[in-house]
Short mmCIF file of C-alpha atoms in Angstrom, two decimals:
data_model
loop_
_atom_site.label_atom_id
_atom_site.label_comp_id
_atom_site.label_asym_id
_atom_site.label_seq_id
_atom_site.Cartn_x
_atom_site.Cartn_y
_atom_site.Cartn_z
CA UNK U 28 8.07 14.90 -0.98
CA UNK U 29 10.28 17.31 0.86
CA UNK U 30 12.14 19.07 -1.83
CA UNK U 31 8.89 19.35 -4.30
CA UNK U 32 7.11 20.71 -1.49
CA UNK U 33 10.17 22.94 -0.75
CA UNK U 34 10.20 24.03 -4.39
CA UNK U 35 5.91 24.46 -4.38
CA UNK U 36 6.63 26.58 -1.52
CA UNK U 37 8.85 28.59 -2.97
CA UNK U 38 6.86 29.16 -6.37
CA UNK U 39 3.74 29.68 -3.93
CA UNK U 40 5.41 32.37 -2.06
CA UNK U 41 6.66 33.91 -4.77
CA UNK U 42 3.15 34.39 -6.36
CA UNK U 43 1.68 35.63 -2.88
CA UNK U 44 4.71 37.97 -2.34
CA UNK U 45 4.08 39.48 -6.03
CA UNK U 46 0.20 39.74 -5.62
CA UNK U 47 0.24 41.38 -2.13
CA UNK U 48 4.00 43.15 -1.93
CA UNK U 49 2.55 45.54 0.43
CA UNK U 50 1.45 43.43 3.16
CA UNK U 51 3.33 40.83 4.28
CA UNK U 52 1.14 39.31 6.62
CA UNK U 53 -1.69 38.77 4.26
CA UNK U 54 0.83 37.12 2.12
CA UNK U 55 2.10 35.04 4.63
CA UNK U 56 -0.97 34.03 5.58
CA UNK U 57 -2.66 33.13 1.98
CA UNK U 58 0.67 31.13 1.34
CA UNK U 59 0.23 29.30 4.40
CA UNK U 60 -3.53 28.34 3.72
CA UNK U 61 -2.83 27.69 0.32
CA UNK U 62 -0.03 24.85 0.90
CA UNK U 63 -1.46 23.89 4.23
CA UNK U 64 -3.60 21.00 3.52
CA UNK U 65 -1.18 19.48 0.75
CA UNK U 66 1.73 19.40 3.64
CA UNK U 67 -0.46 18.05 6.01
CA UNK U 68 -1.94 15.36 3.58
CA UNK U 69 1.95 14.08 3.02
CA UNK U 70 2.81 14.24 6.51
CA UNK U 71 -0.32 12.16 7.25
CA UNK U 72 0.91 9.62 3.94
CA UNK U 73 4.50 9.70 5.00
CA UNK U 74 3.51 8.76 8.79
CA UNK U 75 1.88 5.21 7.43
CA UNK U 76 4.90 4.82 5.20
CA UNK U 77 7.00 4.92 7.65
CA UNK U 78 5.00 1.59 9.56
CA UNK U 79 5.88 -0.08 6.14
CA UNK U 80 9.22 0.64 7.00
CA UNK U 81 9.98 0.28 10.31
CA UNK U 82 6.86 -0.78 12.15
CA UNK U 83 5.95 0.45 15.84
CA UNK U 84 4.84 -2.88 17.10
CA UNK U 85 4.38 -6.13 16.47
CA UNK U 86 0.55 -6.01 15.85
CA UNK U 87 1.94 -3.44 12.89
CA UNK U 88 4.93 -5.71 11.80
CA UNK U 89 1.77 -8.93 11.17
CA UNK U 90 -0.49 -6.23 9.24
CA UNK U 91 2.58 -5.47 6.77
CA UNK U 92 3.63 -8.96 7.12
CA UNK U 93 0.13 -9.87 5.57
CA UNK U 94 -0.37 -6.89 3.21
CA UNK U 95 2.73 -7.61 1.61
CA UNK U 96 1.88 -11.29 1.30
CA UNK U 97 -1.24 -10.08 -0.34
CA UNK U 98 0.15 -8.28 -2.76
CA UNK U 99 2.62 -10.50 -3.76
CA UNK U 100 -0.30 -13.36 -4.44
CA UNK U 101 -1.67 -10.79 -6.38
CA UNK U 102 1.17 -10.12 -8.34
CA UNK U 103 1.91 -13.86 -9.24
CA UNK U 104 -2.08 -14.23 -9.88
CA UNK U 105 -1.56 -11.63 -12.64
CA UNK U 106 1.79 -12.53 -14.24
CA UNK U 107 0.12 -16.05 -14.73
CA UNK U 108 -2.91 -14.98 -16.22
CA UNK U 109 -0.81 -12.56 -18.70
CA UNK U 110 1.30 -15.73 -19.19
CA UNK U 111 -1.74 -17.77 -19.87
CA UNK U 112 -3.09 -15.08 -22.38
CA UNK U 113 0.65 -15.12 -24.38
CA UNK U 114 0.34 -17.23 -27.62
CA UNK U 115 2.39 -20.29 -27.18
CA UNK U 116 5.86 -19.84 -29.02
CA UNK U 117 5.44 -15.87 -29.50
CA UNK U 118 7.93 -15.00 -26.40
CA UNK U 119 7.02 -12.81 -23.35
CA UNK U 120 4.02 -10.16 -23.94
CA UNK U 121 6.25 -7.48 -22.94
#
């Protein structure tokens, strides 16, 4: 999310710059509440990606171990019952 938050930045600033060119601090300052709470909301997001990653601890390592073992059950559970619903003879659904 780096570079498309570099590039909403940029078109952000750009708008505050045109709207207010004669005051640069209320510009800065309605660019930085504007983009704020999006870049904090990824950083937050990016911060539990990262534990999927490389996790901290080994409490964190069993929790991915488990989600990920969860999700995979799930997955099977629903390639099965799309198999299932697949008309014998007719090929995959996709």
């Amino acid at each position: 999310m780096g570079a498309t938050s570099a590039l909403r930045g940029g078109a952000e600033l750009g708008r505050v710059l045109r709207d207010t060119p004669d005051d640069l601090r209320v510009a800065l300052t309605a660019w930085e509440s504007r983009l704020r709470s999006s870049i904090l909301r990824h950083q937050r997001i990016a911060r539990l990606k990262q534990q999927m990653f490389v996790p901290s601890s080994r409490w964190t390592e069993a929790v991915r171990s488990f989600v990920l073992r969860l999700r995979g059950a799930a997955r099977r559970r629903r390639v099965a019952r799309e198999l299932s619903a697949t008309p014998a003879g007719s090929g995959p659904a996709w």
